[in-house]
Each structure stands twice: as structure tokens, then as C-alpha cells.
């Protein structure tokens, strides 16, 4: 502590005077320590919340001489005056409010004086903190730009708040208001703002989020009470758009009207489409897809639809225009597009169209989710539609109909007056197919009936279908044809079959299997449908080149379909040609070829096509061979054995020829054989027997076999004939085979005798085995035969020839004589007899036999017929 003394000239003279008389000591303060409430105010501590006017300290000091003292407070220039002091009592009073955050230490000059001496001291008063400050956010306002595709859980901003208080009153904790309804969360200690886990931002749903953040201190004493202060601020989160949404038409449905006084080129209405990504929208380009019929046009930039014909040239009352709005990217490409239907009516008067209502008021779109293939006649109860026309009378009468895929639903009622509840009923269950339409979209059209304007309105009905297992797996083909080489190893892929089931999920998964008699050598992968051979399978086209079996495609519910698989085993050239066993020796007649033959066991061409060639012959250049047939013949200049004898000294004319049979496969196989050819000239013997003997000259066993066969057949025929004759004679012992002689009635005008062929018939007894038929010109059959048991004795010699008029005619057929084994008909007899002149002997024999039969008949009586 520093003591300061102040002297004036007059005081100095007085002191000098006093000193001459007696010494004077300066007063001083008591130093009672830091915690004392009286003394010199050294190290005094005051809370900043001490009220103004409070007695905060008492200056206390004394004078050594016991003189009364006075106290004083002084401040340095420019400092604030916080305290006042009673100069006699030393009571110090707070006269100005303390604020630690502005000034945490106060310097005061305290003084004590006894009238003669004044002692001053500079003391420092500490201002103690009280929780009198609220948290303050810094760098406000908070505005954050966040792209809408920012992943959930990402940090997007850090919030900072400060509290000037110290201790717990200066610590800050952060909170969010309405945390459950908020898409964000905040770290309570660091103030980092994040997107909640599992939450995404969508610019199209909400472009801006206002997040209220609370900063709260840790609390502390203020004027005796425990106080907690907090502050709030709002963080504005602006969601930045990303190009992920197609354009959207605004103000649908669109209705336009062309009045009778509308001029061509007038604007009818304007369609407006906005990029669904409003933050960074692309430019929109408009065009009419269809429905205009050359009567309307649209501005590709503004969407204004204009009529380009006068109203009296418009042929329809209602035009349905399909308008397309396309987004053009910055690169000038069409990225996405949307469609809207525009209904333009040609009207004379303006009126109110019918209006559709939902549960919450006017509505132009109704949605429903249902399973596919509902029962026919079922009502779509999820659609609650009311239609109303505010007009009265006939103007309020209108018809309802569904516009869209026909025959699926029907609407009830079809005619409405003023207002009605709309009911939609299933009409064609089969057409409500999830595999064909995931979403069915209809327009419910209400159009007035009796008004000239025919006002109308539409609402969209969107039906989203849920899938059921209503389809059977279907193969891409009813049959599959495959080929595989026979040398393919086991496990080789053959063919892949494909079946699809349009049902979704597990119902659309297909499992394959095969069965059938031809499937033993094959397997199929149950998932991919690849058919392959068994690991142990060995294919052989020569054994079996065709396989067929069935493949089955089945879904998880057991619904299946079948297809047939045809597999052809392709032949591989794995066999050599083989000659016949009788190739060793051949006999060749000059002028006629001999043929060799080799067989290749391969299944297909060209592997089994054999070509023949002569590899070696001694002597050479004597034989030619046909490459395809294997026929070997002599060169054309060799026409006799003499020429052959001139060629070779070998007089037996047996030559050896090495022939080769080679197939056309790749690689090719061949076989050679030595052929001995015996050359001879043609003999004079002709006919079938001679030809046969020549052919079998090289194979005598063949000739013996044929001869034995012929003899065996002849013996068998003889036995059969004998047996038949035996049984015929056994049935009737009265009848023996006899010769029948035909007796013809003598006609005076003509004495000629006409003989007919004897024919076998079915007699009722043995006597009727032989029947004689008269000439077709005869009216009656007067011939008769005698049945005798002893054969007639043939005549010893022929009689003289009969009269000329009894001679047979030139065209008389040969006479057939029945025998035991049948009728011998030597057709060449007539020709020989004519040549040799034996006609008279024949006639004599007939006359003699006739006379003997007449005598016997006369002795016995009438003949037995």
C-alpha cells in the first residue's frame, strides 16, 4: 500500500512551526484482511447482482494522536464511479449497478485524513459473477442449403451459442423444439445439426424446414435464487432441388371452348406444366401428340392452344387433345416428359359442367388398390364418388361413362339428374390382369344430355393391381429340337429350354424337370433349364440317333406346362467300310461287269457313302471301276480272250485286283481287299437257267441250295395233291375219275359237234364232280354221263373218219381230259396237230368213243346225271 502525503506552502510553514514545538503522525487504515467488512477495502469482492444503495463496506482507520479522521473515495480520470462514502463514518454505498461481463475489477483510491495529514491508497475491488446472462447465438441468422439427396444421418450445420457467465451459468446445452415431428436432430454438446437416421428430404414435398434450436445454460444464483437462462433461434433449412421428377401439369383437367364467333387463330386455352424439380427447373417444350385432326396447334414454349380453323369448319363437337410436356436438359436433350388430355368443345353457350366430389370436396382423381381377377359383378367399394351438376332441369341431366380399356368395368347409373352416387362394377374379370396392367387408368366422363353445349367433365380413376398366382409357366416353344455329336463327352450341354411365368415374386420362379422313355441319358438343371447328358452317358448314332422326351416347367404352387424335346445324335465318322464275305473271287464275262459292295455302319451321309477305287492290278490298266456303284469292268478295248492272252502269259485268266472302299467322312476311313477275277467269254447257253448257273459259278453251294429248295417244294405240292384226291375219293366210292364225253343232239341242218371246256363245280355228290356245259348257242343240255366204277378200255385203233359234215369246226377248242390230279390243258396241241395234219385221227377217236357210250347207255338205260 502506498501512502501519499500532500503539503501546501502554508501548511509547510505550520508544520515547521509545529515541529519546532511538537511532532505530528499521519493517520492510517486498519488492515483486517480480505474477508473483513471494514478496513481499507483491500481485496473486497462484490457480486455483480448487488443492489444499488447497498452498504457494501466500512472504511475504518485511526490517527496516532487520536484526532478525528475523515474518509474519502476517488477514481482515476475516465473511470466510472460505483461507490460513495460517508466521510465521517466511512460507510461505503453502491451507487451504480455492477456488471462483471463489462468490468470485472474496479480500482478505487481510498483516503483517510486527520486534518493535517491525508493518507491515500489505491485498492482493487473484484466483481464476482452472478448468473445474469442468457446464452447468445452467434453468426445468426442461420440459413442452410441442403441437396434433397443428402443421405440420412449426415451433418448439415453447426450451431454456436455463448454465455458470458462463468461456471455452470456459462455452460450451454442444445435442444430442438418438437423433436418427434422434426426431420433433424442436434448434438446437445457440440450443436451439430444432422438429418435423422432413416429420414430423407424431398424438395417436391417440402422445400424449406424451420428448425427451432434452444440453447440453455447450466443455471446459477441470481439475487439469491437459482436461475436458468435459455435462448432460441431458428435454423432455416432450404432443400435444394435435384433433377428427379418429371414435369407436372397445373390446373388439370383442361377444358377449352370454341364459340361460334371465335376467329381462326384465336387462343382457346393455355396448358401449364412445371418441372417437378422446382429448385432447378428445366425448360418445358409442348407439343400435341394426337387428337388435333389439323384443327388446333400449340405454342411449344408457352403451351397456348389455338384454333386454326373457323368454327364452322370444325367437324366434331368435342376434341380430345393429347398434349406432351417435355423437359429439355441443359445439353438440349429430352430427359423426361408427361401427358395431359385437353378437352375442347365447340359450343354456342356457356354453362356449368358436371363436377365430381370425393369425401373432402371436389376431386378429379380417385385411386384404389385391389387384387387382380376379382369376381364379376363385384362393386369397387373403395371408390366413393359423387357427381353433381349445379344446373337445374334438363340442363342438369347428364350421362356417365368410363373412358379407357373397354369391357372391364361398367358404371352405374348411366344417366343422372342433378346428383348421384357413382358405382363401378366389375364386368370382365379376366381382363383385370396384373401381368398386363400394373395400373388401370380410366376417365369417368360426365356429359350433359339435353343441352346444346354438351358440357362435360372428367375425373381420373386409377386402380393399382396386386398380383396373384394366376399364370402357368409357359415355354418359349412347344417343342425344342437339338443336335449333339455322338462323340460328345458325358455332361455336355445339349439345349437350353426357357419357360417364363409372368407372376411376380416366388410365383414367377420356375423349376424344370424332364421325364419320358427317352430321358434316361439326360439331366436338366432345375433353375436354368439347361439340358445336358448324364456323366456316364455314351451316345451312339448307329445304335440310337433319335431321342425325345418331355420337359416340365413348374412354379412354387405346382402349376406347370410341358414341352417336347427332340434330340438328334449327329453321326461321327467312326466306322470303316466293310466288304462282303464273297468278295474274294468273282467270275467276269467279257462285256459284263462284276460288282463289289462294301457297307459303312455310320448312320448318316457322307460318313456312310462309300467310294470305290482300284489300288493295284496285275497287269495294270486292264480294269475300270465305277466309283459309286463298285462295278468292275474291262477296258473298252478288251473284247475277247485273245486280247487278254496277248496282254499276259497267264493263260488261266485269273487276275488279282486290290480294291479300296473309302467313305466320305472327315477324317475318312478306308478298307482294302484282294479280289480274284476269273475272266471268261459268254457261252452259247441262254435262258434263265444258264444265267443262273453262270451267276452261281463262283458259289456252287448257292446253286445246290436253290435246287434243293425247288425239289422240296415239288415234293410238298405232290403230297398235298395226293392227300386231297384221297379224301375226295373216300367220300364217295361210286365215283371214279372218268372221262366225260359230251353228246350233242344231232341237228339235221348241221351235223357239227361243239365241244366246251370241262369245268369243276361244287357237286352235291361225287357223281357231280365233272359238269359239261353246252355252247352258249344251244338252248338245252341233252348230254348225259354214265357213272361207272371201271374205267373204259381205250380203243385199239381209231375208226375211219366220220362224214365230212360231222368234222369239227376250225375254231374248235382243244379237248381237255380230266385226270385224278386236275385238268391237263395242253394248249399247244391244236397248233401241233394242224401243223402235222392229225385232225382226222382226232375225229376218229371221238367217233369211236361216242359209239361205245351209246351202246352202254342202251344196255343200262338212262344215264345218271
mmCIF file of C-alpha atoms in Angstrom, residues 13-208:
data_model
loop_
_atom_site.group_PDB
_atom_site.id
_atom_site.type_symbol
_atom_site.label_atom_id
_atom_site.label_comp_id
_atom_site.label_asym_id
_atom_site.label_seq_id
_atom_site.Cartn_x
_atom_site.Cartn_y
_atom_site.Cartn_z
ATOM 1 C CA UNK A 13 5.236 26.731 7.449
ATOM 2 C CA UNK A 14 2.780 25.497 10.026
ATOM 3 C CA UNK A 15 4.472 22.131 10.219
ATOM 4 C CA UNK A 16 7.784 23.728 10.584
ATOM 5 C CA UNK A 17 6.344 25.743 13.317
ATOM 6 C CA UNK A 18 4.734 22.753 14.986
ATOM 7 C CA UNK A 19 7.840 20.677 14.590
ATOM 8 C CA UNK A 20 9.596 23.267 16.491
ATOM 9 C CA UNK A 21 7.009 22.790 19.130
ATOM 10 C CA UNK A 22 5.836 19.038 18.747
ATOM 11 C CA UNK A 23 5.871 16.200 16.003
ATOM 12 C CA UNK A 24 2.527 15.157 14.182
ATOM 13 C CA UNK A 25 1.891 11.493 12.926
ATOM 14 C CA UNK A 26 -0.269 10.587 9.849
ATOM 15 C CA UNK A 27 -3.496 8.571 10.239
ATOM 16 C CA UNK A 28 -3.781 5.037 8.761
ATOM 17 C CA UNK A 29 -6.347 2.325 7.822
ATOM 18 C CA UNK A 30 -6.882 -0.860 9.673
ATOM 19 C CA UNK A 31 -5.982 -3.896 7.608
ATOM 20 C CA UNK A 32 -8.499 -6.531 8.730
ATOM 21 C CA UNK A 33 -7.989 -8.969 5.869
ATOM 22 C CA UNK A 34 -9.825 -9.910 2.694
ATOM 23 C CA UNK A 35 -12.916 -11.254 4.387
ATOM 24 C CA UNK A 36 -13.413 -8.285 6.654
ATOM 25 C CA UNK A 37 -16.225 -5.817 6.063
ATOM 26 C CA UNK A 38 -14.243 -2.882 7.445
ATOM 27 C CA UNK A 39 -10.779 -1.623 6.824
ATOM 28 C CA UNK A 40 -9.254 -0.229 3.713
ATOM 29 C CA UNK A 41 -11.408 -2.162 1.174
ATOM 30 C CA UNK A 42 -8.382 -4.089 0.013
ATOM 31 C CA UNK A 43 -9.368 -7.324 -1.890
ATOM 32 C CA UNK A 44 -13.079 -6.615 -1.461
ATOM 33 C CA UNK A 45 -15.266 -8.929 -3.563
ATOM 34 C CA UNK A 46 -18.794 -7.959 -4.576
ATOM 35 C CA UNK A 47 -21.354 -9.949 -6.547
ATOM 36 C CA UNK A 48 -22.474 -8.188 -9.662
ATOM 37 C CA UNK A 49 -26.096 -8.608 -8.642
ATOM 38 C CA UNK A 50 -25.614 -6.455 -5.500
ATOM 39 C CA UNK A 51 -28.458 -3.958 -5.498
ATOM 40 C CA UNK A 52 -27.694 -0.239 -5.867
ATOM 41 C CA UNK A 53 -27.806 1.547 -2.484
ATOM 42 C CA UNK A 54 -26.438 -1.411 -0.591
ATOM 43 C CA UNK A 55 -23.950 -0.686 2.213
ATOM 44 C CA UNK A 56 -21.114 -2.812 0.999
ATOM 45 C CA UNK A 57 -18.159 -1.819 3.241
ATOM 46 C CA UNK A 58 -16.995 0.456 6.114
ATOM 47 C CA UNK A 59 -13.707 2.282 5.854
ATOM 48 C CA UNK A 60 -12.021 2.134 9.204
ATOM 49 C CA UNK A 61 -8.795 3.776 10.335
ATOM 50 C CA UNK A 62 -7.311 5.847 13.159
ATOM 51 C CA UNK A 63 -4.957 8.729 13.932
ATOM 52 C CA UNK A 64 -1.994 8.129 16.261
ATOM 53 C CA UNK A 65 -2.681 11.356 18.079
ATOM 54 C CA UNK A 66 -6.279 10.375 18.389
ATOM 55 C CA UNK A 67 -7.519 13.172 16.223
ATOM 56 C CA UNK A 68 -10.757 12.523 14.370
ATOM 57 C CA UNK A 69 -10.343 11.272 10.860
ATOM 58 C CA UNK A 70 -12.318 11.696 7.629
ATOM 59 C CA UNK A 71 -12.637 9.218 4.778
ATOM 60 C CA UNK A 72 -12.750 9.782 1.050
ATOM 61 C CA UNK A 73 -13.055 7.875 -2.278
ATOM 62 C CA UNK A 74 -11.516 8.998 -5.536
ATOM 63 C CA UNK A 75 -11.292 7.462 -9.050
ATOM 64 C CA UNK A 76 -8.874 7.826 -11.846
ATOM 65 C CA UNK A 77 -9.828 10.047 -14.721
ATOM 66 C CA UNK A 78 -12.307 8.420 -17.083
ATOM 67 C CA UNK A 79 -13.366 5.691 -14.667
ATOM 68 C CA UNK A 80 -16.914 5.101 -13.580
ATOM 69 C CA UNK A 81 -17.958 5.956 -10.065
ATOM 70 C CA UNK A 82 -19.597 2.932 -8.480
ATOM 71 C CA UNK A 83 -19.324 3.832 -4.751
ATOM 72 C CA UNK A 84 -19.915 6.688 -2.383
ATOM 73 C CA UNK A 85 -18.583 7.022 1.213
ATOM 74 C CA UNK A 86 -19.746 8.732 4.334
ATOM 75 C CA UNK A 87 -16.625 10.828 5.124
ATOM 76 C CA UNK A 88 -17.233 10.731 8.862
ATOM 77 C CA UNK A 89 -18.497 7.184 9.366
ATOM 78 C CA UNK A 90 -16.659 5.555 6.452
ATOM 79 C CA UNK A 91 -19.748 3.692 5.216
ATOM 80 C CA UNK A 92 -19.308 2.786 1.530
ATOM 81 C CA UNK A 93 -22.525 2.558 -0.514
ATOM 82 C CA UNK A 94 -23.012 1.060 -4.072
ATOM 83 C CA UNK A 95 -24.351 3.840 -6.249
ATOM 84 C CA UNK A 96 -24.117 2.213 -9.723
ATOM 85 C CA UNK A 97 -25.072 -1.250 -10.906
ATOM 86 C CA UNK A 98 -22.231 -3.693 -11.311
ATOM 87 C CA UNK A 99 -21.743 -5.789 -14.408
ATOM 88 C CA UNK A 100 -18.963 -8.362 -14.365
ATOM 89 C CA UNK A 101 -19.258 -9.012 -18.059
ATOM 90 C CA UNK A 102 -18.377 -5.349 -18.710
ATOM 91 C CA UNK A 103 -15.948 -4.704 -15.829
ATOM 92 C CA UNK A 104 -14.784 -7.437 -13.519
ATOM 93 C CA UNK A 105 -12.353 -5.253 -11.482
ATOM 94 C CA UNK A 106 -12.843 -1.726 -10.081
ATOM 95 C CA UNK A 107 -9.913 0.416 -8.944
ATOM 96 C CA UNK A 108 -10.717 2.942 -6.180
ATOM 97 C CA UNK A 109 -8.439 5.379 -4.319
ATOM 98 C CA UNK A 110 -9.428 5.402 -0.635
ATOM 99 C CA UNK A 111 -8.106 8.139 1.684
ATOM 100 C CA UNK A 112 -8.026 8.893 5.389
ATOM 101 C CA UNK A 113 -7.195 12.334 6.841
ATOM 102 C CA UNK A 114 -6.810 13.774 10.349
ATOM 103 C CA UNK A 115 -6.981 17.352 9.122
ATOM 104 C CA UNK A 116 -3.298 17.722 8.894
ATOM 105 C CA UNK A 117 -2.220 14.628 7.130
ATOM 106 C CA UNK A 118 -4.033 12.665 4.438
ATOM 107 C CA UNK A 119 -3.155 9.107 3.510
ATOM 108 C CA UNK A 120 -4.434 7.670 0.175
ATOM 109 C CA UNK A 121 -4.354 4.067 -1.039
ATOM 110 C CA UNK A 122 -5.364 2.520 -4.426
ATOM 111 C CA UNK A 123 -7.381 -0.648 -3.857
ATOM 112 C CA UNK A 124 -8.853 -3.183 -6.371
ATOM 113 C CA UNK A 125 -12.402 -4.427 -5.877
ATOM 114 C CA UNK A 126 -13.302 -7.742 -7.554
ATOM 115 C CA UNK A 127 -16.740 -8.028 -9.174
ATOM 116 C CA UNK A 128 -17.991 -11.627 -8.735
ATOM 117 C CA UNK A 129 -20.165 -13.333 -11.366
ATOM 118 C CA UNK A 130 -23.870 -13.985 -10.984
ATOM 119 C CA UNK A 131 -25.980 -15.950 -13.481
ATOM 120 C CA UNK A 132 -27.456 -12.876 -15.022
ATOM 121 C CA UNK A 133 -26.635 -13.534 -18.680
ATOM 122 C CA UNK A 134 -28.626 -15.615 -21.168
ATOM 123 C CA UNK A 135 -26.938 -17.671 -23.910
ATOM 124 C CA UNK A 136 -26.480 -15.802 -27.168
ATOM 125 C CA UNK A 137 -26.284 -17.401 -30.634
ATOM 126 C CA UNK A 138 -23.503 -16.107 -32.775
ATOM 127 C CA UNK A 139 -23.372 -15.624 -36.546
ATOM 128 C CA UNK A 140 -27.124 -15.546 -36.885
ATOM 129 C CA UNK A 141 -29.327 -15.820 -38.886
ATOM 130 C CA UNK A 142 -28.787 -19.495 -39.686
ATOM 131 C CA UNK A 143 -29.674 -20.440 -43.303
ATOM 132 C CA UNK A 144 -28.555 -23.832 -44.595
ATOM 133 C CA UNK A 145 -28.718 -25.126 -48.171
ATOM 134 C CA UNK A 146 -29.087 -28.933 -48.295
ATOM 135 C CA UNK A 147 -29.493 -31.024 -51.505
ATOM 136 C CA UNK A 148 -32.562 -33.241 -51.354
ATOM 137 C CA UNK A 149 -30.482 -36.362 -51.999
ATOM 138 C CA UNK A 150 -28.303 -35.860 -48.918
ATOM 139 C CA UNK A 151 -28.094 -39.215 -47.105
ATOM 140 C CA UNK A 152 -29.881 -39.591 -43.788
ATOM 141 C CA UNK A 153 -27.654 -39.146 -40.749
ATOM 142 C CA UNK A 154 -25.468 -36.571 -42.483
ATOM 143 C CA UNK A 155 -24.261 -33.447 -40.642
ATOM 144 C CA UNK A 156 -25.552 -30.306 -42.284
ATOM 145 C CA UNK A 157 -24.668 -27.412 -39.918
ATOM 146 C CA UNK A 158 -23.037 -26.462 -36.591
ATOM 147 C CA UNK A 159 -24.802 -24.038 -34.272
ATOM 148 C CA UNK A 160 -22.816 -21.972 -31.760
ATOM 149 C CA UNK A 161 -24.066 -20.050 -28.706
ATOM 150 C CA UNK A 162 -22.075 -18.307 -25.938
ATOM 151 C CA UNK A 163 -22.907 -17.350 -22.371
ATOM 152 C CA UNK A 164 -20.752 -14.605 -20.769
ATOM 153 C CA UNK A 165 -21.325 -16.028 -17.364
ATOM 154 C CA UNK A 166 -18.729 -18.242 -15.796
ATOM 155 C CA UNK A 167 -19.055 -21.607 -14.188
ATOM 156 C CA UNK A 168 -22.213 -23.598 -14.675
ATOM 157 C CA UNK A 169 -24.012 -20.465 -15.753
ATOM 158 C CA UNK A 170 -21.710 -20.250 -18.730
ATOM 159 C CA UNK A 171 -22.052 -23.866 -19.932
ATOM 160 C CA UNK A 172 -24.531 -24.405 -22.817
ATOM 161 C CA UNK A 173 -26.683 -27.392 -23.849
ATOM 162 C CA UNK A 174 -28.586 -27.534 -27.168
ATOM 163 C CA UNK A 175 -32.099 -28.878 -27.814
ATOM 164 C CA UNK A 176 -34.628 -28.930 -30.659
ATOM 165 C CA UNK A 177 -38.235 -27.926 -30.363
ATOM 166 C CA UNK A 178 -40.798 -30.572 -31.467
ATOM 167 C CA UNK A 179 -38.125 -33.186 -31.819
ATOM 168 C CA UNK A 180 -40.592 -36.002 -32.645
ATOM 169 C CA UNK A 181 -42.132 -34.113 -35.568
ATOM 170 C CA UNK A 182 -38.762 -32.947 -36.758
ATOM 171 C CA UNK A 183 -36.676 -34.398 -39.561
ATOM 172 C CA UNK A 184 -33.484 -33.302 -37.816
ATOM 173 C CA UNK A 185 -31.548 -33.937 -34.633
ATOM 174 C CA UNK A 186 -28.820 -31.954 -32.823
ATOM 175 C CA UNK A 187 -25.855 -32.927 -30.717
ATOM 176 C CA UNK A 188 -26.598 -31.381 -27.306
ATOM 177 C CA UNK A 189 -22.975 -30.577 -26.568
ATOM 178 C CA UNK A 190 -21.418 -29.666 -29.914
ATOM 179 C CA UNK A 191 -24.515 -28.153 -31.553
ATOM 180 C CA UNK A 192 -24.034 -30.152 -34.783
ATOM 181 C CA UNK A 193 -27.339 -30.394 -36.701
ATOM 182 C CA UNK A 194 -27.957 -33.684 -38.563
ATOM 183 C CA UNK A 195 -30.672 -35.330 -40.663
ATOM 184 C CA UNK A 196 -32.417 -38.013 -38.658
ATOM 185 C CA UNK A 197 -31.491 -41.588 -39.426
ATOM 186 C CA UNK A 198 -33.998 -43.146 -41.831
ATOM 187 C CA UNK A 199 -35.342 -39.739 -42.935
ATOM 188 C CA UNK A 200 -34.834 -38.255 -46.381
ATOM 189 C CA UNK A 201 -35.535 -34.818 -47.740
ATOM 190 C CA UNK A 202 -37.852 -34.252 -50.687
ATOM 191 C CA UNK A 203 -37.854 -30.936 -52.416
ATOM 192 C CA UNK A 204 -41.165 -31.659 -54.096
ATOM 193 C CA UNK A 205 -42.883 -32.257 -50.749
ATOM 194 C CA UNK A 206 -41.229 -29.581 -48.659
ATOM 195 C CA UNK A 207 -38.749 -27.050 -49.893
ATOM 196 C CA UNK A 208 -37.968 -25.374 -46.554
#
